[in-house]
């Protein structure tokens, strides 16, 4: 299946594209990758950006799985959170005649035209992480990622139980939402899950503003909320980096983060749980609850490509298993497979030390 030859003209076209692009690297880490010359399987990976710890872990997972040693050449492109950049990258992958295109799309819509071009070029497309909303599902081979609405249901379910345990009535709950990038599946699912739960429980959902999944924006949005409202007691952050920014803003304003048990004034809920910083904040209850978003798609994409290379048909949609953690059940982290999850391995050691110190 691997296409290993490029014509001289293709080579010239490729050099021109890469010279104008400059964000692409190949598996050997060189910028402006040479065209393929060996029998490796060449994969163009359009990563949407580098906005969060989750994204860095996701990129690392892809790079660690799709290595030259394993017979894959990864041409990596960072879209810097802009769909136009991703579309340019995909067109350059077509010109390069890569064997597969992997796309982590920044938002759901707007992919029909470019994915039709990929289909015409007969290159299989694997979508990872967020979903694409296209009129024809044959425009991509398969998708692997998270059920973001389910994540939100887990997070809001945890909040419901916590409030019930603490005998806090719904009218006392005043929530703001720092949303992710508008139009991204992770934002759409998590925002919907909160809105549904707020309506069902009678919580006061005051306002939703995008923090674009970044710490800097998360802080800015939280400052805006704190200036506007004086009764916020729950902040729903659509990822951990936004939560870090929100904590900075709250503490700078002279308020405390935590929950009723730790006597914090404002309770933070977030998503991801891939960094040691996030898990430590959960242990301290500065983040009251984190719903896991699993970034380890590298081995899954490798398995999909191996299936396709062997003539098999992968599942069209593959949802990954995910968990939920709070300060009170952090011990569950220890149960996570440490060999697969290096960040957790580190964190598990921190948790074990903490638990030992309490005995
Ligand atoms: O699409 C996954 C989300 O994107 C992660 O929750 C977030 O951290 C990232 O930026």
mmCIF file of C-alpha atoms and ligand atoms in Angstrom:
data_model
loop_
_atom_site.group_PDB
_atom_site.id
_atom_site.type_symbol
_atom_site.label_atom_id
_atom_site.label_comp_id
_atom_site.label_asym_id
_atom_site.label_seq_id
_atom_site.Cartn_x
_atom_site.Cartn_y
_atom_site.Cartn_z
ATOM 1 C CA UNK A 1 0.000 0.000 0.000
ATOM 2 C CA UNK A 2 2.908 2.343 0.713
ATOM 3 C CA UNK A 3 3.630 4.731 -2.150
ATOM 4 C CA UNK A 4 7.343 5.366 -2.148
ATOM 5 C CA UNK A 5 8.147 7.284 -5.298
ATOM 6 C CA UNK A 6 7.624 10.896 -6.161
ATOM 7 C CA UNK A 7 8.157 12.422 -9.575
ATOM 8 C CA UNK A 8 10.662 15.202 -10.060
ATOM 9 C CA UNK A 9 7.805 17.664 -10.560
ATOM 10 C CA UNK A 10 6.202 16.547 -7.332
ATOM 11 C CA UNK A 11 9.500 17.105 -5.616
ATOM 12 C CA UNK A 12 9.701 20.681 -6.923
ATOM 13 C CA UNK A 13 6.073 21.356 -5.901
ATOM 14 C CA UNK A 14 6.741 19.923 -2.484
ATOM 15 C CA UNK A 15 9.817 22.071 -1.939
ATOM 16 C CA UNK A 16 7.788 25.156 -2.820
ATOM 17 C CA UNK A 17 4.968 24.225 -0.463
ATOM 18 C CA UNK A 18 7.265 23.434 2.423
ATOM 19 C CA UNK A 19 9.336 26.544 1.869
ATOM 20 C CA UNK A 20 6.176 28.621 2.230
ATOM 21 C CA UNK A 21 4.852 26.649 5.155
ATOM 22 C CA UNK A 22 7.797 26.092 7.493
ATOM 23 C CA UNK A 23 5.768 24.502 10.330
ATOM 24 C CA UNK A 24 6.250 20.941 9.181
ATOM 25 C CA UNK A 25 8.744 18.535 10.657
ATOM 26 C CA UNK A 26 9.406 14.914 9.822
ATOM 27 C CA UNK A 27 9.997 12.031 12.228
ATOM 28 C CA UNK A 28 13.709 12.693 12.300
ATOM 29 C CA UNK A 29 12.972 16.149 13.667
ATOM 30 C CA UNK A 30 14.228 18.050 10.626
ATOM 31 C CA UNK A 31 12.295 21.103 9.613
ATOM 32 C CA UNK A 32 10.945 21.241 6.093
ATOM 33 C CA UNK A 33 10.990 17.493 5.695
ATOM 34 C CA UNK A 34 12.639 15.827 2.745
ATOM 35 C CA UNK A 35 10.271 13.828 0.617
ATOM 36 C CA UNK A 36 10.034 10.152 1.332
ATOM 37 C CA UNK A 37 12.787 8.118 -0.216
ATOM 38 C CA UNK A 38 12.433 4.791 1.611
ATOM 39 C CA UNK A 39 9.767 2.185 2.057
ATOM 40 C CA UNK A 40 8.358 3.783 5.175
ATOM 41 C CA UNK A 41 4.656 4.444 5.542
ATOM 42 C CA UNK A 42 4.368 8.201 5.288
ATOM 43 C CA UNK A 43 1.764 9.897 7.489
ATOM 44 C CA UNK A 44 0.859 13.563 7.331
ATOM 45 C CA UNK A 45 -0.409 14.641 10.746
ATOM 46 C CA UNK A 46 -2.238 17.955 10.970
ATOM 47 C CA UNK A 47 -2.269 18.722 14.686
ATOM 48 C CA UNK A 48 -4.551 21.635 15.544
ATOM 49 C CA UNK A 49 -2.144 23.444 17.863
ATOM 50 C CA UNK A 50 -0.184 23.422 21.115
ATOM 51 C CA UNK A 51 -2.705 25.195 23.327
ATOM 52 C CA UNK A 52 -2.716 22.878 26.346
ATOM 53 C CA UNK A 53 -0.854 20.208 28.309
ATOM 54 C CA UNK A 54 -3.328 17.727 26.853
ATOM 55 C CA UNK A 55 -2.341 18.738 23.322
ATOM 56 C CA UNK A 56 1.385 18.342 24.099
ATOM 57 C CA UNK A 57 0.730 14.861 25.503
ATOM 58 C CA UNK A 58 -1.314 14.000 22.409
ATOM 59 C CA UNK A 59 1.445 15.173 20.041
ATOM 60 C CA UNK A 60 4.051 13.245 22.021
ATOM 61 C CA UNK A 61 1.923 10.106 21.916
ATOM 62 C CA UNK A 62 1.658 10.321 18.118
ATOM 63 C CA UNK A 63 5.372 10.974 17.678
ATOM 64 C CA UNK A 64 6.343 8.155 20.043
ATOM 65 C CA UNK A 65 4.162 5.594 18.233
ATOM 66 C CA UNK A 66 4.741 6.530 14.603
ATOM 67 C CA UNK A 67 8.537 6.347 14.524
ATOM 68 C CA UNK A 68 11.032 5.651 11.764
ATOM 69 C CA UNK A 69 12.184 2.633 13.781
ATOM 70 C CA UNK A 70 8.645 1.260 13.499
ATOM 71 C CA UNK A 71 8.595 1.955 9.768
ATOM 72 C CA UNK A 72 6.554 5.181 9.771
ATOM 73 C CA UNK A 73 7.579 8.624 8.650
ATOM 74 C CA UNK A 74 5.504 11.272 10.371
ATOM 75 C CA UNK A 75 5.218 14.653 8.681
ATOM 76 C CA UNK A 76 3.953 16.859 11.500
ATOM 77 C CA UNK A 77 2.215 20.197 11.066
ATOM 78 C CA UNK A 78 1.099 22.500 13.899
ATOM 79 C CA UNK A 79 -2.031 24.388 12.796
ATOM 80 C CA UNK A 80 -1.687 26.983 15.574
ATOM 81 C CA UNK A 81 -5.419 26.778 16.339
ATOM 82 C CA UNK A 82 -6.365 28.020 12.859
ATOM 83 C CA UNK A 83 -8.438 25.948 10.470
ATOM 84 C CA UNK A 84 -6.944 27.756 7.447
ATOM 85 C CA UNK A 85 -3.486 26.512 8.471
ATOM 86 C CA UNK A 86 -4.800 22.968 8.796
ATOM 87 C CA UNK A 87 -6.378 23.104 5.339
ATOM 88 C CA UNK A 88 -3.065 24.337 3.862
ATOM 89 C CA UNK A 89 -1.248 21.487 5.609
ATOM 90 C CA UNK A 90 -3.683 18.892 4.269
ATOM 91 C CA UNK A 91 -3.224 20.217 0.731
ATOM 92 C CA UNK A 92 0.542 19.978 1.138
ATOM 93 C CA UNK A 93 0.142 16.361 2.314
ATOM 94 C CA UNK A 94 -1.812 15.623 -0.871
ATOM 95 C CA UNK A 95 1.014 17.137 -2.918
ATOM 96 C CA UNK A 96 3.512 15.025 -1.015
ATOM 97 C CA UNK A 97 1.479 11.899 -1.831
ATOM 98 C CA UNK A 98 1.572 10.739 1.768
ATOM 99 C CA UNK A 99 0.085 7.309 2.462
ATOM 100 C CA UNK A 100 -2.261 8.462 5.251
ATOM 101 C CA UNK A 101 -3.532 11.750 6.613
ATOM 102 C CA UNK A 102 -4.284 12.082 10.310
ATOM 103 C CA UNK A 103 -6.328 15.139 11.237
ATOM 104 C CA UNK A 104 -6.965 16.533 14.726
ATOM 105 C CA UNK A 105 -9.478 19.226 13.682
ATOM 106 C CA UNK A 106 -9.696 22.515 15.542
ATOM 107 C CA UNK A 107 -13.445 22.827 14.948
ATOM 108 C CA UNK A 108 -16.104 20.473 13.597
ATOM 109 C CA UNK A 109 -17.351 22.283 10.489
ATOM 110 C CA UNK A 110 -15.690 23.495 7.291
ATOM 111 C CA UNK A 111 -13.897 20.322 6.181
ATOM 112 C CA UNK A 112 -16.054 19.093 3.271
ATOM 113 C CA UNK A 113 -14.055 20.695 0.447
ATOM 114 C CA UNK A 114 -10.570 19.762 1.545
ATOM 115 C CA UNK A 115 -11.577 16.242 2.593
ATOM 116 C CA UNK A 116 -13.184 15.760 -0.850
ATOM 117 C CA UNK A 117 -9.811 16.682 -2.358
ATOM 118 C CA UNK A 118 -8.156 14.060 -0.137
ATOM 119 C CA UNK A 119 -10.749 11.496 -1.168
ATOM 120 C CA UNK A 120 -10.075 12.245 -4.853
ATOM 121 C CA UNK A 121 -6.379 11.671 -4.140
ATOM 122 C CA UNK A 122 -7.361 8.289 -2.598
ATOM 123 C CA UNK A 123 -5.548 8.944 0.677
ATOM 124 C CA UNK A 124 -7.215 7.426 3.763
ATOM 125 C CA UNK A 125 -8.048 9.980 6.469
ATOM 126 C CA UNK A 126 -8.011 9.163 10.180
ATOM 127 C CA UNK A 127 -9.663 11.781 12.380
ATOM 128 C CA UNK A 128 -8.426 11.956 15.980
ATOM 129 C CA UNK A 129 -9.658 13.660 19.145
ATOM 130 C CA UNK A 130 -12.362 16.105 17.966
ATOM 131 C CA UNK A 131 -14.953 15.169 15.365
ATOM 132 C CA UNK A 132 -15.624 16.594 11.896
ATOM 133 C CA UNK A 133 -19.159 17.512 10.879
ATOM 134 C CA UNK A 134 -19.270 16.597 7.163
ATOM 135 C CA UNK A 135 -22.165 15.897 4.819
ATOM 136 C CA UNK A 136 -20.652 12.592 3.666
ATOM 137 C CA UNK A 137 -19.050 10.231 6.189
ATOM 138 C CA UNK A 138 -17.091 8.485 3.437
ATOM 139 C CA UNK A 139 -14.839 11.573 3.449
ATOM 140 C CA UNK A 140 -12.937 9.987 6.319
ATOM 141 C CA UNK A 141 -11.951 6.401 6.993
ATOM 142 C CA UNK A 142 -12.464 6.418 10.746
ATOM 143 C CA UNK A 143 -12.353 8.490 13.916
ATOM 144 C CA UNK A 144 -10.897 7.862 17.386
ATOM 145 C CA UNK A 145 -11.447 10.141 20.362
ATOM 146 C CA UNK A 146 -13.499 11.022 23.429
ATOM 147 C CA UNK A 147 -17.200 11.242 24.104
ATOM 148 C CA UNK A 148 -17.135 14.839 25.315
ATOM 149 C CA UNK A 149 -20.783 15.001 26.294
ATOM 150 C CA UNK A 150 -20.334 11.887 28.400
ATOM 151 C CA UNK A 151 -17.358 13.556 30.082
ATOM 152 C CA UNK A 152 -19.625 16.495 30.941
ATOM 153 C CA UNK A 153 -22.269 14.166 32.319
ATOM 154 C CA UNK A 154 -19.664 12.584 34.589
ATOM 155 C CA UNK A 155 -18.486 16.018 35.781
ATOM 156 C CA UNK A 156 -21.970 17.375 36.429
ATOM 157 C CA UNK A 157 -23.006 14.051 37.981
ATOM 158 C CA UNK A 158 -20.120 14.423 40.409
ATOM 159 C CA UNK A 159 -21.263 17.972 41.228
ATOM 160 C CA UNK A 160 -24.812 16.774 41.819
ATOM 161 C CA UNK A 161 -23.623 14.101 44.264
ATOM 162 C CA UNK A 162 -21.278 16.488 46.036
ATOM 163 C CA UNK A 163 -24.032 19.067 46.514
ATOM 164 C CA UNK A 164 -26.385 16.395 47.799
ATOM 165 C CA UNK A 165 -23.785 15.070 50.253
ATOM 166 C CA UNK A 166 -23.054 18.577 51.500
ATOM 167 C CA UNK A 167 -26.758 19.431 51.651
ATOM 168 C CA UNK A 168 -26.269 22.451 49.380
ATOM 169 C CA UNK A 169 -29.514 23.431 47.673
ATOM 170 C CA UNK A 170 -29.655 24.173 43.899
ATOM 171 C CA UNK A 171 -30.522 27.867 44.462
ATOM 172 C CA UNK A 172 -27.197 28.301 46.249
ATOM 173 C CA UNK A 173 -25.226 27.184 43.173
ATOM 174 C CA UNK A 174 -23.945 30.033 40.969
ATOM 175 C CA UNK A 175 -21.856 28.757 38.059
ATOM 176 C CA UNK A 176 -19.804 30.361 35.308
ATOM 177 C CA UNK A 177 -18.421 28.375 32.392
ATOM 178 C CA UNK A 178 -15.003 29.036 30.836
ATOM 179 C CA UNK A 179 -15.610 27.316 27.536
ATOM 180 C CA UNK A 180 -13.069 25.807 25.152
ATOM 181 C CA UNK A 181 -12.548 26.856 21.540
ATOM 182 C CA UNK A 182 -16.006 27.594 20.157
ATOM 183 C CA UNK A 183 -17.077 25.002 17.597
ATOM 184 C CA UNK A 184 -14.644 22.309 18.815
ATOM 185 C CA UNK A 185 -16.261 18.998 19.754
ATOM 186 C CA UNK A 186 -14.741 19.213 23.235
ATOM 187 C CA UNK A 187 -16.439 22.593 23.732
ATOM 188 C CA UNK A 188 -19.755 21.564 22.183
ATOM 189 C CA UNK A 189 -20.123 18.394 24.287
ATOM 190 C CA UNK A 190 -18.909 19.890 27.560
ATOM 191 C CA UNK A 191 -20.999 23.056 27.186
ATOM 192 C CA UNK A 192 -24.115 21.045 26.352
ATOM 193 C CA UNK A 193 -23.590 18.694 29.296
ATOM 194 C CA UNK A 194 -23.398 21.612 31.719
ATOM 195 C CA UNK A 195 -26.383 23.461 30.231
ATOM 196 C CA UNK A 196 -28.508 20.293 30.434
ATOM 197 C CA UNK A 197 -27.496 19.602 34.041
ATOM 198 C CA UNK A 198 -28.035 23.217 35.096
ATOM 199 C CA UNK A 199 -31.529 23.198 33.601
ATOM 200 C CA UNK A 200 -32.374 19.817 35.148
ATOM 201 C CA UNK A 201 -31.104 20.748 38.623
ATOM 202 C CA UNK A 202 -32.120 24.416 38.758
ATOM 203 C CA UNK A 203 -28.523 25.695 39.129
ATOM 204 C CA UNK A 204 -27.879 29.350 38.295
ATOM 205 C CA UNK A 205 -25.684 29.179 35.162
ATOM 206 C CA UNK A 206 -24.691 32.838 34.942
ATOM 207 C CA UNK A 207 -22.584 33.119 31.794
ATOM 208 C CA UNK A 208 -20.385 31.183 29.362
ATOM 209 C CA UNK A 209 -17.309 32.725 27.694
ATOM 210 C CA UNK A 210 -14.555 31.002 25.719
ATOM 211 C CA UNK A 211 -11.093 30.701 27.244
ATOM 212 C CA UNK A 212 -9.855 28.935 24.085
ATOM 213 C CA UNK A 213 -8.462 26.052 26.156
ATOM 214 C CA UNK A 214 -5.479 28.188 27.268
ATOM 215 C CA UNK A 215 -4.232 29.294 30.678
ATOM 216 C CA UNK A 216 -3.815 32.932 29.628
ATOM 217 C CA UNK A 217 -7.339 33.229 28.279
ATOM 218 C CA UNK A 218 -8.723 31.257 31.216
ATOM 219 C CA UNK A 219 -7.273 33.849 33.564
ATOM 220 C CA UNK A 220 -8.608 36.762 31.492
ATOM 221 C CA UNK A 221 -12.119 35.305 31.346
ATOM 222 C CA UNK A 222 -12.127 34.615 35.086
ATOM 223 C CA UNK A 223 -11.057 38.213 35.788
ATOM 224 C CA UNK A 224 -13.983 39.365 33.660
ATOM 225 C CA UNK A 225 -16.407 37.111 35.569
ATOM 226 C CA UNK A 226 -15.103 38.259 38.959
ATOM 227 C CA UNK A 227 -15.553 41.900 37.992
ATOM 228 C CA UNK A 228 -19.099 41.268 36.846
ATOM 229 C CA UNK A 229 -20.498 38.892 39.489
ATOM 230 C CA UNK A 230 -19.931 38.700 43.229
ATOM 231 C CA UNK A 231 -21.761 35.455 43.966
ATOM 232 C CA UNK A 232 -19.847 32.907 41.829
ATOM 233 C CA UNK A 233 -19.172 29.719 43.778
ATOM 234 C CA UNK A 234 -18.575 27.159 40.993
ATOM 235 C CA UNK A 235 -16.316 27.601 37.943
ATOM 236 C CA UNK A 236 -16.681 24.977 35.236
ATOM 237 C CA UNK A 237 -13.475 25.055 33.164
ATOM 238 C CA UNK A 238 -13.524 23.095 29.936
ATOM 239 C CA UNK A 239 -9.879 22.076 30.449
ATOM 240 C CA UNK A 240 -7.192 22.097 33.140
ATOM 241 C CA UNK A 241 -5.139 24.905 31.618
ATOM 242 C CA UNK A 242 -8.126 27.221 31.835
ATOM 243 C CA UNK A 243 -8.519 26.075 35.453
ATOM 244 C CA UNK A 244 -4.914 27.067 36.214
ATOM 245 C CA UNK A 245 -5.641 30.529 34.797
ATOM 246 C CA UNK A 246 -8.906 30.770 36.735
ATOM 247 C CA UNK A 247 -7.150 29.855 39.991
ATOM 248 C CA UNK A 248 -4.562 32.584 39.384
ATOM 249 C CA UNK A 249 -7.323 35.151 38.805
ATOM 250 C CA UNK A 250 -9.339 34.082 41.865
ATOM 251 C CA UNK A 251 -6.349 34.103 44.206
ATOM 252 C CA UNK A 252 -5.137 37.454 42.809
ATOM 253 C CA UNK A 253 -8.582 38.857 43.607
ATOM 254 C CA UNK A 254 -8.081 37.811 47.242
ATOM 255 C CA UNK A 255 -10.565 34.928 47.157
ATOM 256 C CA UNK A 256 -9.907 31.290 47.910
ATOM 257 C CA UNK A 257 -10.409 28.226 45.739
ATOM 258 C CA UNK A 258 -11.614 24.951 47.182
ATOM 259 C CA UNK A 259 -14.934 23.582 48.292
ATOM 260 C CA UNK A 260 -17.140 23.590 51.335
ATOM 261 C CA UNK A 261 -15.037 20.892 52.990
ATOM 262 C CA UNK A 262 -11.769 22.799 52.543
ATOM 263 C CA UNK A 263 -13.523 26.107 53.193
ATOM 264 C CA UNK A 264 -12.673 27.478 49.768
ATOM 265 C CA UNK A 265 -15.049 30.125 48.470
ATOM 266 C CA UNK A 266 -15.019 29.104 44.804
ATOM 267 C CA UNK A 267 -15.042 25.515 43.589
ATOM 268 C CA UNK A 268 -13.349 24.594 40.307
ATOM 269 C CA UNK A 269 -14.287 21.696 38.057
ATOM 270 C CA UNK A 270 -12.207 20.821 35.011
ATOM 271 C CA UNK A 271 -11.287 18.269 32.357
ATOM 272 C CA UNK A 272 -8.128 16.434 31.155
ATOM 273 C CA UNK A 273 -6.009 15.289 34.110
ATOM 274 C CA UNK A 274 -2.877 14.684 32.082
ATOM 275 C CA UNK A 275 -0.393 16.850 33.981
ATOM 276 C CA UNK A 276 1.133 16.463 37.390
ATOM 277 C CA UNK A 277 0.153 20.060 38.158
ATOM 278 C CA UNK A 278 -3.524 19.295 37.548
ATOM 279 C CA UNK A 279 -3.516 16.185 39.671
ATOM 280 C CA UNK A 280 -1.681 17.910 42.493
ATOM 281 C CA UNK A 281 -4.292 20.666 42.378
ATOM 282 C CA UNK A 282 -6.973 17.975 42.595
ATOM 283 C CA UNK A 283 -5.250 16.451 45.611
ATOM 284 C CA UNK A 284 -5.276 19.865 47.294
ATOM 285 C CA UNK A 285 -8.946 20.315 46.240
ATOM 286 C CA UNK A 286 -7.990 23.512 44.398
ATOM 287 C CA UNK A 287 -9.594 21.691 41.525
ATOM 288 C CA UNK A 288 -12.496 19.872 43.144
ATOM 289 C CA UNK A 289 -12.960 17.349 40.383
ATOM 290 C CA UNK A 290 -11.242 16.478 37.088
ATOM 291 C CA UNK A 291 -12.865 14.388 34.399
ATOM 292 C CA UNK A 292 -10.224 12.595 32.411
ATOM 293 C CA UNK A 293 -9.736 13.247 28.716
ATOM 294 C CA UNK A 294 -7.390 10.621 27.336
ATOM 295 C CA UNK A 295 -4.741 12.002 24.937
ATOM 296 C CA UNK A 296 -2.938 8.754 24.103
ATOM 297 C CA UNK A 297 -4.080 8.326 20.536
ATOM 298 C CA UNK A 298 -0.678 7.392 19.058
ATOM 299 C CA UNK A 299 -0.970 3.628 19.689
ATOM 300 C CA UNK A 300 -4.606 3.707 18.506
ATOM 301 C CA UNK A 301 -3.724 5.424 15.232
ATOM 302 C CA UNK A 302 -0.835 2.994 14.729
ATOM 303 C CA UNK A 303 -3.223 0.053 15.237
ATOM 304 C CA UNK A 304 -5.686 1.553 12.731
ATOM 305 C CA UNK A 305 -2.954 2.001 10.109
ATOM 306 C CA UNK A 306 -1.678 -1.526 10.724
ATOM 307 C CA UNK A 307 -5.224 -2.852 10.231
ATOM 308 C CA UNK A 308 -5.582 -0.926 6.972
ATOM 309 C CA UNK A 309 -2.155 -2.060 5.753
ATOM 310 C CA UNK A 310 -3.204 -5.661 6.421
ATOM 311 C CA UNK A 311 -6.337 -5.131 4.308
ATOM 312 C CA UNK A 312 -8.683 -4.942 7.305
ATOM 313 C CA UNK A 313 -11.451 -2.455 8.074
ATOM 314 C CA UNK A 314 -11.140 -0.553 11.350
ATOM 315 C CA UNK A 315 -14.208 0.494 13.349
ATOM 316 C CA UNK A 316 -15.632 3.708 11.922
ATOM 317 C CA UNK A 317 -15.892 5.281 15.395
ATOM 318 C CA UNK A 318 -13.760 4.335 18.401
ATOM 319 C CA UNK A 319 -14.500 5.969 21.740
ATOM 320 C CA UNK A 320 -11.791 5.781 24.402
ATOM 321 C CA UNK A 321 -12.429 4.846 28.050
ATOM 322 C CA UNK A 322 -12.101 7.669 30.541
ATOM 323 C CA UNK A 323 -12.336 8.172 34.286
ATOM 324 C CA UNK A 324 -13.156 10.863 36.831
ATOM 325 C CA UNK A 325 -11.108 11.960 39.842
ATOM 326 C CA UNK A 326 -11.539 14.236 42.828
ATOM 327 C CA UNK A 327 -9.490 14.968 45.916
ATOM 328 C CA UNK A 328 -11.438 12.267 47.721
ATOM 329 C CA UNK A 329 -10.853 9.435 45.300
ATOM 330 C CA UNK A 330 -7.427 10.340 43.968
ATOM 331 C CA UNK A 331 -6.231 6.950 45.062
ATOM 332 C CA UNK A 332 -7.965 5.625 41.942
ATOM 333 C CA UNK A 333 -5.165 7.144 39.920
ATOM 334 C CA UNK A 334 -2.889 4.474 41.280
ATOM 335 C CA UNK A 335 -5.017 1.891 39.513
ATOM 336 C CA UNK A 336 -4.359 3.447 36.100
ATOM 337 C CA UNK A 337 -2.000 1.476 33.884
ATOM 338 C CA UNK A 338 1.321 3.132 34.686
ATOM 339 C CA UNK A 339 3.203 1.650 31.767
ATOM 340 C CA UNK A 340 0.852 3.259 29.281
ATOM 341 C CA UNK A 341 0.545 6.575 31.003
ATOM 342 C CA UNK A 342 3.926 8.094 31.924
ATOM 343 C CA UNK A 343 2.446 11.269 33.418
ATOM 344 C CA UNK A 344 0.256 9.191 35.702
ATOM 345 C CA UNK A 345 3.228 7.094 36.709
ATOM 346 C CA UNK A 346 4.872 10.236 38.027
ATOM 347 C CA UNK A 347 1.683 11.373 39.683
ATOM 348 C CA UNK A 348 1.042 7.984 41.211
ATOM 349 C CA UNK A 349 4.362 8.255 42.959
ATOM 350 C CA UNK A 350 3.414 11.688 44.298
ATOM 351 C CA UNK A 351 0.073 10.348 45.496
ATOM 352 C CA UNK A 352 1.681 7.338 47.150
ATOM 353 C CA UNK A 353 4.094 9.625 49.008
ATOM 354 C CA UNK A 354 1.215 11.824 50.126
ATOM 355 C CA UNK A 355 -0.793 8.855 51.322
ATOM 356 C CA UNK A 356 2.237 7.490 53.184
ATOM 357 C CA UNK A 357 2.759 10.848 54.858
ATOM 358 C CA UNK A 358 -0.824 10.740 56.215
ATOM 359 C CA UNK A 359 -0.269 7.382 57.930
HETATM 360 O O1 LIG B 1 -10.099 18.175 22.265
HETATM 361 C C1 LIG B 1 -9.522 17.852 23.502
HETATM 362 C C2 LIG B 1 -9.341 19.095 24.300
HETATM 363 O O2 LIG B 1 -8.492 19.981 23.586
HETATM 364 C C3 LIG B 1 -8.691 18.945 25.648
HETATM 365 O O3 LIG B 1 -9.597 18.806 26.693
HETATM 366 C C4 LIG B 1 -8.042 20.276 25.774
HETATM 367 O O4 LIG B 1 -7.163 20.393 26.831
HETATM 368 C C5 LIG B 1 -7.478 20.450 24.451
HETATM 369 O O5 LIG B 1 -6.971 21.674 24.174
#
